[in-house]
Amino acid sequence: PDVGGPATHAPEFAAFLLERGHEIEVVITADAAPAEQPYQIRWVSRAQPAGVRHGRVVNAIVKHAAQADVVYATSMLGRASLGSAVARCPLVVKLVADEAYERARRLGLFDGDLDAFQRFAGGARVRVLRRARDRALRRVDALVCPSSYLASLALSWGIPEERVTV
Protein backbone atom coordinates (compact mmCIF):
# COMPACT_ATOMS: atom_id res chain seq x y z
CA PRO A 1 0.00 0.00 0.00
CA ASP A 2 2.95 2.35 0.50
CA VAL A 3 6.11 3.21 -1.39
CA GLY A 4 9.35 1.42 -0.52
CA GLY A 5 10.50 -1.27 1.91
CA PRO A 6 7.81 -3.75 2.92
CA ALA A 7 5.41 -2.29 0.34
CA THR A 8 7.77 -3.43 -2.42
CA HIS A 9 9.16 -6.56 -0.79
CA ALA A 10 5.85 -8.07 0.35
CA PRO A 11 4.13 -8.27 -3.06
CA GLU A 12 7.31 -9.60 -4.67
CA PHE A 13 7.71 -12.21 -1.95
CA ALA A 14 4.02 -13.15 -2.16
CA ALA A 15 4.36 -13.63 -5.94
CA PHE A 16 7.46 -15.77 -5.37
CA LEU A 17 5.56 -18.00 -2.93
CA LEU A 18 2.45 -18.21 -5.13
CA GLU A 19 4.57 -19.34 -8.08
CA ARG A 20 5.73 -22.22 -5.90
CA GLY A 21 2.22 -23.31 -4.98
CA HIS A 22 1.86 -21.72 -1.54
CA GLU A 23 -1.36 -20.15 -0.29
CA ILE A 24 -0.86 -16.57 0.88
CA GLU A 25 -2.85 -14.29 3.18
CA VAL A 26 -1.57 -10.82 3.97
CA VAL A 27 -2.45 -8.57 6.91
CA ILE A 28 -1.73 -4.87 6.44
CA THR A 29 -2.73 -1.44 7.63
CA ALA A 30 -3.71 1.01 4.91
CA ASP A 31 -5.39 4.35 4.32
CA ALA A 32 -7.85 2.77 1.87
CA ALA A 33 -8.80 -0.67 0.59
CA PRO A 34 -5.84 -2.11 -1.33
CA ALA A 35 -5.97 -3.17 -4.95
CA GLU A 36 -7.08 -6.72 -5.54
CA GLN A 37 -4.30 -9.30 -5.67
CA PRO A 38 -4.13 -13.02 -6.47
CA TYR A 39 -3.99 -13.63 -2.71
CA GLN A 40 -6.24 -12.60 0.17
CA ILE A 41 -5.46 -9.25 1.80
CA ARG A 42 -6.85 -8.51 5.26
CA TRP A 43 -6.55 -4.81 5.92
CA VAL A 44 -7.09 -2.58 8.89
CA SER A 45 -7.73 1.11 8.38
CA ARG A 46 -5.05 3.49 9.60
CA ALA A 47 -7.81 6.00 10.34
CA GLN A 48 -8.62 4.06 13.52
CA PRO A 49 -7.00 5.10 16.80
CA ALA A 50 -3.65 3.37 17.33
CA GLY A 51 -4.78 1.03 20.13
CA VAL A 52 -7.88 -0.08 18.23
CA ARG A 53 -5.89 -0.50 15.01
CA HIS A 54 -3.17 -2.52 16.75
CA GLY A 55 -5.73 -4.76 18.44
CA ARG A 56 -7.48 -5.43 15.15
CA VAL A 57 -4.20 -6.31 13.47
CA VAL A 58 -3.35 -8.76 16.27
CA ASN A 59 -6.84 -10.29 16.01
CA ALA A 60 -6.49 -10.70 12.24
CA ILE A 61 -3.11 -12.37 12.66
CA VAL A 62 -4.43 -14.71 15.37
CA LYS A 63 -7.46 -15.66 13.28
CA HIS A 64 -5.56 -16.37 10.08
CA ALA A 65 -2.34 -17.74 11.60
CA ALA A 66 -4.36 -20.49 13.27
CA GLN A 67 -4.58 -22.21 9.85
CA ALA A 68 -1.12 -21.16 8.62
CA ASP A 69 2.21 -22.94 8.59
CA VAL A 70 4.13 -19.76 9.37
CA VAL A 71 3.71 -16.03 9.93
CA TYR A 72 6.22 -13.92 8.02
CA ALA A 73 6.59 -10.30 9.11
CA THR A 74 8.52 -7.41 7.62
CA SER A 75 7.00 -4.81 9.91
CA MET A 76 4.48 -4.55 12.75
CA LEU A 77 6.91 -6.67 14.76
CA GLY A 78 5.13 -6.52 18.11
CA ARG A 79 1.73 -7.26 16.62
CA ALA A 80 3.05 -10.10 14.47
CA SER A 81 4.92 -11.56 17.43
CA LEU A 82 1.91 -11.44 19.73
CA GLY A 83 -0.53 -12.71 17.10
CA SER A 84 1.66 -15.64 16.09
CA ALA A 85 2.31 -16.54 19.74
CA VAL A 86 -1.41 -16.60 20.55
CA ALA A 87 -2.10 -18.66 17.41
CA ARG A 88 0.87 -20.92 18.23
CA CYS A 89 2.22 -20.46 14.76
CA PRO A 90 5.94 -20.17 13.96
CA LEU A 91 7.17 -16.64 13.25
CA VAL A 92 9.79 -15.61 10.70
CA VAL A 93 10.80 -11.95 10.68
CA LYS A 94 12.78 -10.00 8.13
CA LEU A 95 14.57 -7.45 10.30
CA VAL A 96 14.84 -4.24 8.32
CA ALA A 97 15.23 -1.74 11.16
CA ASP A 98 15.44 -1.23 14.91
CA GLU A 99 11.83 -0.48 15.81
CA ALA A 100 12.86 0.95 19.18
CA TYR A 101 15.15 3.43 17.43
CA GLU A 102 12.52 4.33 14.82
CA ARG A 103 9.87 4.98 17.47
CA ALA A 104 12.25 6.90 19.72
CA ARG A 105 13.05 9.23 16.82
CA ARG A 106 9.38 9.63 15.86
CA LEU A 107 8.47 10.45 19.46
CA GLY A 108 11.32 12.97 19.77
CA LEU A 109 13.10 10.91 22.43
CA PHE A 110 16.34 10.63 20.44
CA ASP A 111 17.79 12.53 17.49
CA GLY A 112 21.05 10.73 16.69
CA ASP A 113 21.91 7.88 14.34
CA LEU A 114 21.29 4.16 14.82
CA ASP A 115 24.78 3.43 16.18
CA ALA A 116 24.51 6.21 18.75
CA PHE A 117 21.09 4.90 19.81
CA GLN A 118 22.64 1.52 20.68
CA ARG A 119 24.86 3.32 23.25
CA PHE A 120 22.18 5.80 24.38
CA ALA A 121 20.99 5.12 27.94
CA GLY A 122 17.67 6.92 27.40
CA GLY A 123 14.91 7.35 29.89
CA ALA A 124 12.05 5.14 30.94
CA ARG A 125 10.21 5.47 27.61
CA VAL A 126 13.29 4.39 25.63
CA ARG A 127 13.76 1.41 27.97
CA VAL A 128 10.12 0.40 27.38
CA LEU A 129 10.60 0.64 23.60
CA ARG A 130 13.72 -1.53 23.79
CA ARG A 131 12.04 -4.12 26.03
CA ALA A 132 9.09 -4.35 23.64
CA ARG A 133 11.46 -4.83 20.68
CA ASP A 134 13.50 -7.45 22.50
CA ARG A 135 10.45 -9.35 23.78
CA ALA A 136 8.97 -9.49 20.28
CA LEU A 137 12.24 -10.58 18.68
CA ARG A 138 12.88 -13.29 21.25
CA ARG A 139 9.66 -14.98 20.13
CA VAL A 140 10.85 -15.40 16.53
CA ASP A 141 11.69 -18.82 15.20
CA ALA A 142 13.90 -17.34 12.48
CA LEU A 143 15.23 -13.84 11.94
CA VAL A 144 16.31 -12.93 8.42
CA CYS A 145 18.69 -9.97 8.28
CA PRO A 146 19.50 -8.34 4.94
CA SER A 147 22.91 -7.25 6.26
CA SER A 148 25.60 -8.39 8.66
CA TYR A 149 25.18 -5.07 10.45
CA LEU A 150 21.54 -5.76 11.33
CA ALA A 151 22.43 -9.32 12.31
CA SER A 152 25.10 -8.00 14.69
CA LEU A 153 22.52 -5.66 16.26
CA ALA A 154 20.08 -8.53 16.73
CA LEU A 155 22.77 -10.60 18.42
CA SER A 156 23.61 -7.67 20.71
CA TRP A 157 19.93 -7.55 21.74
CA GLY A 158 20.12 -11.16 22.90
CA ILE A 159 18.66 -12.99 19.91
CA PRO A 160 20.19 -16.50 19.79
CA GLU A 161 22.72 -16.86 16.98
CA GLU A 162 21.07 -20.02 15.64
CA ARG A 163 17.90 -18.05 14.85
CA VAL A 164 19.70 -15.31 12.89
CA THR A 165 20.36 -15.63 9.14
CA VAL A 166 22.08 -13.05 6.96
Coordinates of N, CA, C and O in Angstrom, one line a residue, residues 17-155:
L17 N 6.2 -16.9 -3.6 CA 5.6 -18.0 -2.9 C 4.4 -18.6 -3.7 O 4.2 -19.8 -3.8
L18 N 3.6 -17.7 -4.3 CA 2.4 -18.2 -5.1 C 2.9 -19.0 -6.3 O 2.3 -20.1 -6.6
E19 N 4.0 -18.6 -6.9 CA 4.6 -19.3 -8.1 C 5.0 -20.7 -7.7 O 5.1 -21.6 -8.5
R20 N 5.3 -20.9 -6.4 CA 5.7 -22.2 -5.9 C 4.6 -23.0 -5.2 O 4.9 -24.0 -4.6
G21 N 3.4 -22.5 -5.4 CA 2.2 -23.3 -5.0 C 1.7 -23.0 -3.6 O 0.9 -23.8 -3.0
H22 N 2.3 -22.0 -2.9 CA 1.9 -21.7 -1.5 C 0.6 -20.9 -1.5 O 0.4 -20.1 -2.4
E23 N -0.2 -21.0 -0.5 CA -1.4 -20.2 -0.3 C -0.9 -19.0 0.6 O -0.2 -19.2 1.6
I24 N -1.3 -17.8 0.2 CA -0.9 -16.6 0.9 C -2.1 -15.8 1.4 O -3.1 -15.6 0.7
E25 N -1.9 -15.3 2.6 CA -2.9 -14.3 3.2 C -2.0 -13.2 3.8 O -1.0 -13.5 4.4
V26 N -2.4 -12.0 3.5 CA -1.6 -10.8 4.0 C -2.4 -10.0 4.9 O -3.6 -9.7 4.6
V27 N -1.8 -9.5 6.0 CA -2.5 -8.6 6.9 C -1.7 -7.3 6.9 O -0.5 -7.3 7.1
I28 N -2.4 -6.2 6.6 CA -1.7 -4.9 6.4 C -2.6 -3.8 7.1 O -3.7 -4.0 7.4
T29 N -2.0 -2.6 7.3 CA -2.7 -1.4 7.6 C -2.6 -0.6 6.4 O -1.6 -0.6 5.7
A30 N -3.7 0.2 6.1 CA -3.7 1.0 4.9 C -4.7 2.2 5.1 O -5.6 2.1 5.9
D31 N -4.5 3.2 4.3 CA -5.4 4.3 4.3 C -6.7 4.1 3.6 O -7.7 4.7 3.9
A32 N -6.7 3.1 2.6 CA -7.8 2.8 1.9 C -7.7 1.3 1.5 O -6.6 0.7 1.5
A33 N -8.8 0.7 1.0 CA -8.8 -0.7 0.6 C -7.7 -0.9 -0.5 O -7.7 -0.1 -1.4
P34 N -6.9 -1.9 -0.3 CA -5.8 -2.1 -1.3 C -6.4 -2.7 -2.6 O -7.5 -3.3 -2.6
A35 N -5.6 -2.6 -3.7 CA -6.0 -3.2 -5.0 C -6.0 -4.7 -4.8 O -5.3 -5.3 -4.0
E36 N -6.9 -5.3 -5.6 CA -7.1 -6.7 -5.5 C -5.8 -7.4 -6.0 O -5.1 -6.9 -6.9
Q37 N -5.5 -8.5 -5.4 CA -4.3 -9.3 -5.7 C -4.7 -10.8 -5.8 O -5.8 -11.1 -5.5
P38 N -3.8 -11.6 -6.3 CA -4.1 -13.0 -6.5 C -4.0 -13.8 -5.1 O -4.1 -15.0 -5.1
Y39 N -4.0 -13.1 -4.0 CA -4.0 -13.6 -2.7 C -4.9 -12.8 -1.8 O -5.2 -11.6 -2.2
Q40 N -5.3 -13.3 -0.7 CA -6.2 -12.6 0.2 C -5.5 -11.5 1.0 O -4.4 -11.8 1.5
I41 N -6.0 -10.3 1.0 CA -5.5 -9.3 1.8 C -6.5 -8.9 2.9 O -7.6 -8.5 2.6
R42 N -6.1 -9.0 4.1 CA -6.9 -8.5 5.3 C -6.3 -7.2 5.6 O -5.1 -7.1 5.9
W43 N -7.1 -6.1 5.6 CA -6.5 -4.8 5.9 C -7.3 -4.1 7.0 O -8.5 -4.4 7.2
V44 N -6.6 -3.4 7.8 CA -7.1 -2.6 8.9 C -6.8 -1.1 8.6 O -5.7 -0.8 8.2
S45 N -7.8 -0.3 8.7 CA -7.7 1.1 8.4 C -6.8 1.9 9.4 O -6.9 1.7 10.6
R46 N -5.9 2.6 8.8 CA -5.0 3.5 9.6 C -5.8 4.7 10.2 O -5.3 5.3 11.1
A47 N -7.0 4.9 9.8 CA -7.8 6.0 10.3 C -8.3 5.7 11.8 O -8.7 6.6 12.5
Q48 N -8.2 4.4 12.2 CA -8.6 4.1 13.5 C -7.6 4.5 14.5 O -6.4 4.6 14.2
P49 N -8.0 4.8 15.8 CA -7.0 5.1 16.8 C -6.0 4.0 16.9 O -6.3 2.8 16.7
A50 N -4.8 4.3 17.3 CA -3.6 3.4 17.3 C -4.0 2.1 18.1 O -3.8 1.0 17.6
G51 N -4.5 2.2 19.3 CA -4.8 1.0 20.1 C -5.8 0.1 19.5 O -5.7 -1.1 19.5
V52 N -6.8 0.7 18.9 CA -7.9 -0.1 18.2 C -7.3 -0.7 17.0 O -7.5 -1.9 16.8
R53 N -6.5 0.0 16.2 CA -5.9 -0.5 15.0 C -5.0 -1.7 15.3 O -5.0 -2.7 14.7
H54 N -4.1 -1.5 16.4 CA -3.2 -2.5 16.7 C -3.9 -3.8 17.2 O -3.5 -4.9 16.8
G55 N -4.9 -3.6 18.0 CA -5.7 -4.8 18.4 C -6.4 -5.5 17.3 O -6.4 -6.7 17.3
R56 N -6.9 -4.8 16.3 CA -7.5 -5.4 15.1 C -6.5 -6.2 14.3 O -6.7 -7.2 13.7
V57 N -5.3 -5.6 14.2 CA -4.2 -6.3 13.5 C -3.8 -7.6 14.2 O -3.7 -8.7 13.6
V58 N -3.7 -7.5 15.5 CA -3.4 -8.8 16.3 C -4.5 -9.8 16.1 O -4.2 -11.0 15.8
N59 N -5.7 -9.4 16.2 CA -6.8 -10.3 16.0 C -6.8 -10.9 14.6 O -7.1 -12.1 14.5
A60 N -6.5 -10.1 13.6 CA -6.5 -10.7 12.2 C -5.4 -11.7 12.1 O -5.5 -12.8 11.5
I61 N -4.2 -11.4 12.7 CA -3.1 -12.4 12.7 C -3.5 -13.7 13.4 O -3.3 -14.8 12.9
V62 N -4.0 -13.5 14.6 CA -4.4 -14.7 15.4 C -5.4 -15.6 14.6 O -5.2 -16.8 14.4
K63 N -6.4 -14.9 14.0 CA -7.5 -15.7 13.3 C -6.9 -16.4 12.1 O -7.2 -17.6 11.9
H64 N -6.0 -15.8 11.3 CA -5.6 -16.4 10.1 C -4.3 -17.2 10.3 O -4.1 -18.1 9.5
A65 N -3.5 -16.9 11.3 CA -2.3 -17.7 11.6 C -2.7 -19.1 12.1 O -2.0 -20.1 12.0
A66 N -3.9 -19.2 12.7 CA -4.4 -20.5 13.3 C -4.4 -21.6 12.2 O -4.2 -22.8 12.5
Q67 N -4.6 -21.2 10.9 CA -4.6 -22.2 9.9 C -3.3 -22.1 9.0 O -3.2 -22.8 8.0
A68 N -2.3 -21.4 9.4 CA -1.1 -21.2 8.6 C 0.0 -22.0 9.1 O 0.0 -22.5 10.3
D69 N 1.0 -22.2 8.2 CA 2.2 -22.9 8.6 C 3.2 -22.0 9.3 O 4.0 -22.4 10.1
V70 N 3.2 -20.7 8.9 CA 4.1 -19.8 9.4 C 3.6 -18.4 9.2 O 2.8 -18.1 8.3
V71 N 4.0 -17.5 10.1 CA 3.7 -16.0 9.9 C 5.0 -15.4 9.5 O 6.1 -15.7 10.2
Y72 N 5.0 -14.6 8.5 CA 6.2 -13.9 8.0 C 6.0 -12.4 8.2 O 5.0 -11.9 7.6
A73 N 6.8 -11.7 8.9 CA 6.6 -10.3 9.1 C 7.8 -9.5 8.6 O 8.9 -9.9 8.9
T74 N 7.5 -8.4 8.0 CA 8.5 -7.4 7.6 C 8.4 -6.1 8.4 O 9.2 -5.2 8.3
S75 N 7.3 -6.0 9.1 CA 7.0 -4.8 9.9 C 6.0 -5.2 10.9 O 5.6 -6.4 11.0
M76 N 5.5 -4.3 11.7 CA 4.5 -4.6 12.7 C 5.0 -5.7 13.6 O 4.3 -6.6 14.0
L77 N 6.2 -5.6 14.0 CA 6.9 -6.7 14.8 C 6.2 -7.1 16.0 O 5.9 -8.3 16.2
G78 N 5.8 -6.2 16.9 CA 5.1 -6.5 18.1 C 3.8 -7.2 17.9 O 3.5 -8.2 18.5
R79 N 3.0 -6.7 16.9 CA 1.7 -7.3 16.6 C 1.9 -8.6 16.0 O 1.1 -9.6 16.3
A80 N 2.8 -8.8 15.1 CA 3.1 -10.1 14.5 C 3.5 -11.1 15.5 O 3.1 -12.3 15.5
S81 N 4.4 -10.7 16.4 CA 4.9 -11.6 17.4 C 3.8 -12.0 18.4 O 3.7 -13.2 18.7
L82 N 3.0 -11.1 18.8 CA 1.9 -11.4 19.7 C 0.9 -12.3 19.0 O 0.5 -13.3 19.6
G83 N 0.5 -11.9 17.8 CA -0.5 -12.7 17.1 C -0.1 -14.1 16.8 O -0.8 -15.1 17.0
S84 N 1.2 -14.3 16.4 CA 1.7 -15.6 16.1 C 1.8 -16.5 17.4 O 1.6 -17.7 17.4
A85 N 2.2 -15.8 18.5 CA 2.3 -16.5 19.7 C 0.9 -17.0 20.2 O 0.8 -18.2 20.6
V86 N -0.1 -16.2 20.1 CA -1.4 -16.6 20.6 C -1.9 -17.7 19.7 O -2.5 -18.7 20.1
A87 N -1.7 -17.6 18.4 CA -2.1 -18.7 17.4 C -1.2 -19.9 17.4 O -1.5 -20.9 16.8
R88 N -0.1 -19.8 18.2 CA 0.9 -20.9 18.2 C 1.4 -21.3 16.9 O 1.4 -22.5 16.5
C89 N 1.7 -20.3 16.1 CA 2.2 -20.5 14.8 C 3.7 -19.9 14.7 O 3.9 -18.9 15.2
P90 N 4.6 -20.7 14.1 CA 5.9 -20.2 14.0 C 6.0 -18.8 13.3 O 5.2 -18.5 12.4
L91 N 7.0 -18.0 13.7 CA 7.2 -16.6 13.2 C 8.5 -16.5 12.6 O 9.6 -16.8 13.3
V92 N 8.6 -16.0 11.4 CA 9.8 -15.6 10.7 C 9.7 -14.1 10.5 O 8.7 -13.6 10.0
V93 N 10.8 -13.4 10.8 CA 10.8 -11.9 10.7 C 12.0 -11.5 9.8 O 13.1 -12.0 10.0
K94 N 11.7 -10.7 8.9 CA 12.8 -10.0 8.1 C 13.0 -8.7 8.9 O 12.2 -7.8 8.9
L95 N 14.2 -8.6 9.5 CA 14.6 -7.4 10.3 C 15.1 -6.4 9.4 O 16.2 -6.5 8.8
V96 N 14.4 -5.3 9.2 CA 14.8 -4.2 8.3 C 15.2 -3.0 9.1 O 15.7 -2.0 8.5
A97 N 14.9 -2.9 10.4 CA 15.2 -1.7 11.2 C 15.2 -2.1 12.6 O 14.7 -3.1 13.0
D98 N 15.6 -1.2 13.5 CA 15.4 -1.2 14.9 C 14.2 -0.4 15.2 O 14.2 0.8 15.2
E99 N 13.1 -1.2 15.5 CA 11.8 -0.5 15.8 C 11.9 0.4 17.0 O 11.2 1.5 17.1
A100 N 12.7 0.1 18.0 CA 12.9 1.0 19.2 C 13.5 2.3 18.8 O 13.0 3.4 19.2
Y101 N 14.5 2.2 17.9 CA 15.1 3.4 17.4 C 14.2 4.3 16.6 O 14.1 5.5 16.8
E102 N 13.5 3.6 15.7 CA 12.5 4.3 14.8 C 11.5 5.0 15.6 O 11.1 6.2 15.4
R103 N 10.9 4.4 16.6 CA 9.9 5.0 17.5 C 10.4 6.1 18.3 O 9.8 7.1 18.5
A104 N 11.6 5.9 18.9 CA 12.3 6.9 19.7 C 12.5 8.2 18.9 O 12.2 9.3 19.4
R105 N 12.9 8.0 17.7 CA 13.0 9.2 16.8 C 11.7 9.9 16.5 O 11.6 11.1 16.6
R106 N 10.7 9.1 16.2 CA 9.4 9.6 15.9 C 8.8 10.4 17.1 O 8.1 11.4 16.9
L107 N 9.0 9.9 18.2 CA 8.5 10.5 19.5 C 9.3 11.6 20.0 O 9.0 12.2 21.0
G108 N 10.5 11.9 19.3 CA 11.3 13.0 19.8 C 12.1 12.6 21.0 O 12.6 13.5 21.7
L109 N 12.3 11.3 21.3 CA 13.1 10.9 22.4 C 14.6 10.8 22.1 O 15.4 10.7 23.1
F110 N 14.9 10.8 20.9 CA 16.3 10.6 20.4 C 16.5 11.2 19.1 O 15.6 11.1 18.2
D111 N 17.6 11.9 18.8 CA 17.8 12.5 17.5 C 19.1 12.2 16.8 O 19.5 12.8 15.8
G112 N 19.8 11.1 17.3 CA 21.0 10.7 16.7 C 20.9 9.6 15.7 O 19.7 9.3 15.3
D113 N 22.0 9.0 15.3 CA 21.9 7.9 14.3 C 21.7 6.5 15.1 O 21.7 6.5 16.3
L114 N 21.6 5.5 14.3 CA 21.3 4.2 14.8 C 22.4 3.7 15.7 O 22.1 3.1 16.8
D115 N 23.7 3.9 15.3 CA 24.8 3.4 16.2 C 24.8 4.1 17.5 O 25.0 3.5 18.6
A116 N 24.5 5.4 17.5 CA 24.5 6.2 18.7 C 23.4 5.8 19.6 O 23.5 5.7 20.9
F117 N 22.2 5.4 19.0 CA 21.1 4.9 19.8 C 21.4 3.6 20.6 O 20.9 3.4 21.7
Q118 N 22.3 2.8 20.0 CA 22.6 1.5 20.7 C 23.4 1.8 22.0 O 23.4 1.0 22.9
R119 N 24.1 2.9 22.0 CA 24.9 3.3 23.2 C 24.1 4.3 24.2 O 24.5 4.6 25.3
F120 N 23.0 4.8 23.7 CA 22.2 5.8 24.4 C 21.4 5.2 25.5 O 20.7 4.2 25.4
A121 N 21.7 5.7 26.8 CA 21.0 5.1 27.9 C 19.5 5.4 27.9 O 18.7 4.5 28.1
G122 N 19.1 6.6 27.5 CA 17.7 6.9 27.4 C 17.0 6.9 28.7 O 17.5 6.6 29.8
G123 N 15.7 7.3 28.7 CA 14.9 7.4 29.9 C 14.0 6.2 29.9 O 14.2 5.2 29.2
A124 N 13.0 6.2 30.8 CA 12.0 5.1 30.9 C 11.3 4.8 29.6 O 11.1 3.6 29.3
R125 N 10.9 5.8 28.9 CA 10.2 5.5 27.6 C 11.1 4.7 26.6 O 10.6 3.8 25.9
V126 N 12.4 5.1 26.5 CA 13.3 4.4 25.6 C 13.5 3.0 26.1 O 13.5 2.0 25.3
R127 N 13.6 2.8 27.4 CA 13.8 1.4 28.0 C 12.5 0.6 27.6 O 12.7 -0.6 27.3
V128 N 11.3 1.1 27.7 CA 10.1 0.4 27.4 C 10.1 0.0 25.9 O 9.8 -1.1 25.6
L129 N 10.5 0.9 25.0 CA 10.6 0.6 23.6 C 11.6 -0.5 23.3 O 11.3 -1.4 22.5
R130 N 12.7 -0.5 24.0 CA 13.7 -1.5 23.8 C 13.2 -2.9 24.3 O 13.4 -3.9 23.7
R131 N 12.6 -2.9 25.5 CA 12.0 -4.1 26.0 C 11.0 -4.7 25.1 O 11.0 -5.9 24.9
A132 N 10.1 -3.9 24.6 CA 9.1 -4.3 23.6 C 9.7 -5.0 22.4 O 9.3 -6.0 21.9
R133 N 10.7 -4.3 21.9 CA 11.5 -4.8 20.7 C 12.1 -6.2 21.0 O 11.9 -7.1 20.3
D134 N 12.8 -6.2 22.1 CA 13.5 -7.5 22.5 C 12.5 -8.6 22.8 O 12.8 -9.7 22.4
R135 N 11.4 -8.3 23.5 CA 10.5 -9.4 23.8 C 9.9 -9.9 22.5 O 9.7 -11.1 22.3
A136 N 9.5 -9.0 21.6 CA 9.0 -9.5 20.3 C 10.0 -10.3 19.5 O 9.7 -11.4 19.0
L137 N 11.2 -9.9 19.4 CA 12.2 -10.6 18.7 C 12.6 -11.9 19.3 O 13.0 -12.8 18.6
R138 N 12.5 -12.0 20.6 CA 12.9 -13.3 21.3 C 11.9 -14.4 21.0 O 12.1 -15.6 21.2
R139 N 10.7 -14.0 20.5 CA 9.7 -15.0 20.1 C 9.9 -15.6 18.7 O 9.2 -16.5 18.4
V140 N 10.7 -14.9 17.9 CA 10.9 -15.4 16.5 C 11.5 -16.8 16.5 O 12.4 -17.1 17.3
D141 N 11.1 -17.5 15.5 CA 11.7 -18.8 15.2 C 12.9 -18.7 14.3 O 13.8 -19.4 14.3
A142 N 12.8 -17.6 13.4 CA 13.9 -17.3 12.5 C 13.9 -15.8 12.2 O 12.8 -15.3 12.0
L143 N 15.1 -15.3 12.2 CA 15.2 -13.8 11.9 C 16.1 -13.7 10.7 O 17.3 -14.1 10.7
V144 N 15.6 -13.1 9.7 CA 16.3 -12.9 8.4 C 16.8 -11.5 8.4 O 16.0 -10.6 8.5
C145 N 18.1 -11.3 8.3 CA 18.7 -10.0 8.3 C 19.3 -9.7 6.9 O 20.1 -10.5 6.5
P146 N 18.9 -8.6 6.3 CA 19.5 -8.3 4.9 C 20.9 -7.9 5.0 O 21.6 -7.7 3.9
S147 N 21.5 -7.7 6.2 CA 22.9 -7.3 6.3 C 23.5 -7.8 7.5 O 22.9 -8.1 8.5
S148 N 24.9 -8.0 7.5 CA 25.6 -8.4 8.7 C 25.5 -7.4 9.8 O 25.5 -7.8 11.0
Y149 N 25.3 -6.1 9.4 CA 25.2 -5.1 10.4 C 23.9 -5.3 11.3 O 23.9 -5.3 12.5
L150 N 22.8 -5.5 10.6 CA 21.5 -5.8 11.3 C 21.6 -7.1 12.1 O 21.1 -7.1 13.2
A151 N 22.3 -8.1 11.6 CA 22.4 -9.3 12.3 C 23.2 -9.1 13.6 O 22.9 -9.6 14.6
S152 N 24.3 -8.3 13.5 CA 25.1 -8.0 14.7 C 24.3 -7.2 15.7 O 24.4 -7.5 16.9
L153 N 23.4 -6.3 15.3 CA 22.5 -5.7 16.3 C 21.6 -6.7 16.9 O 21.4 -6.6 18.2
A154 N 21.0 -7.5 16.2 CA 20.1 -8.5 16.7 C 20.8 -9.4 17.8 O 20.3 -9.7 18.8
L155 N 22.0 -9.8 17.5 CA 22.8 -10.6 18.4 C 23.1 -9.8 19.7 O 23.0 -10.3 20.8

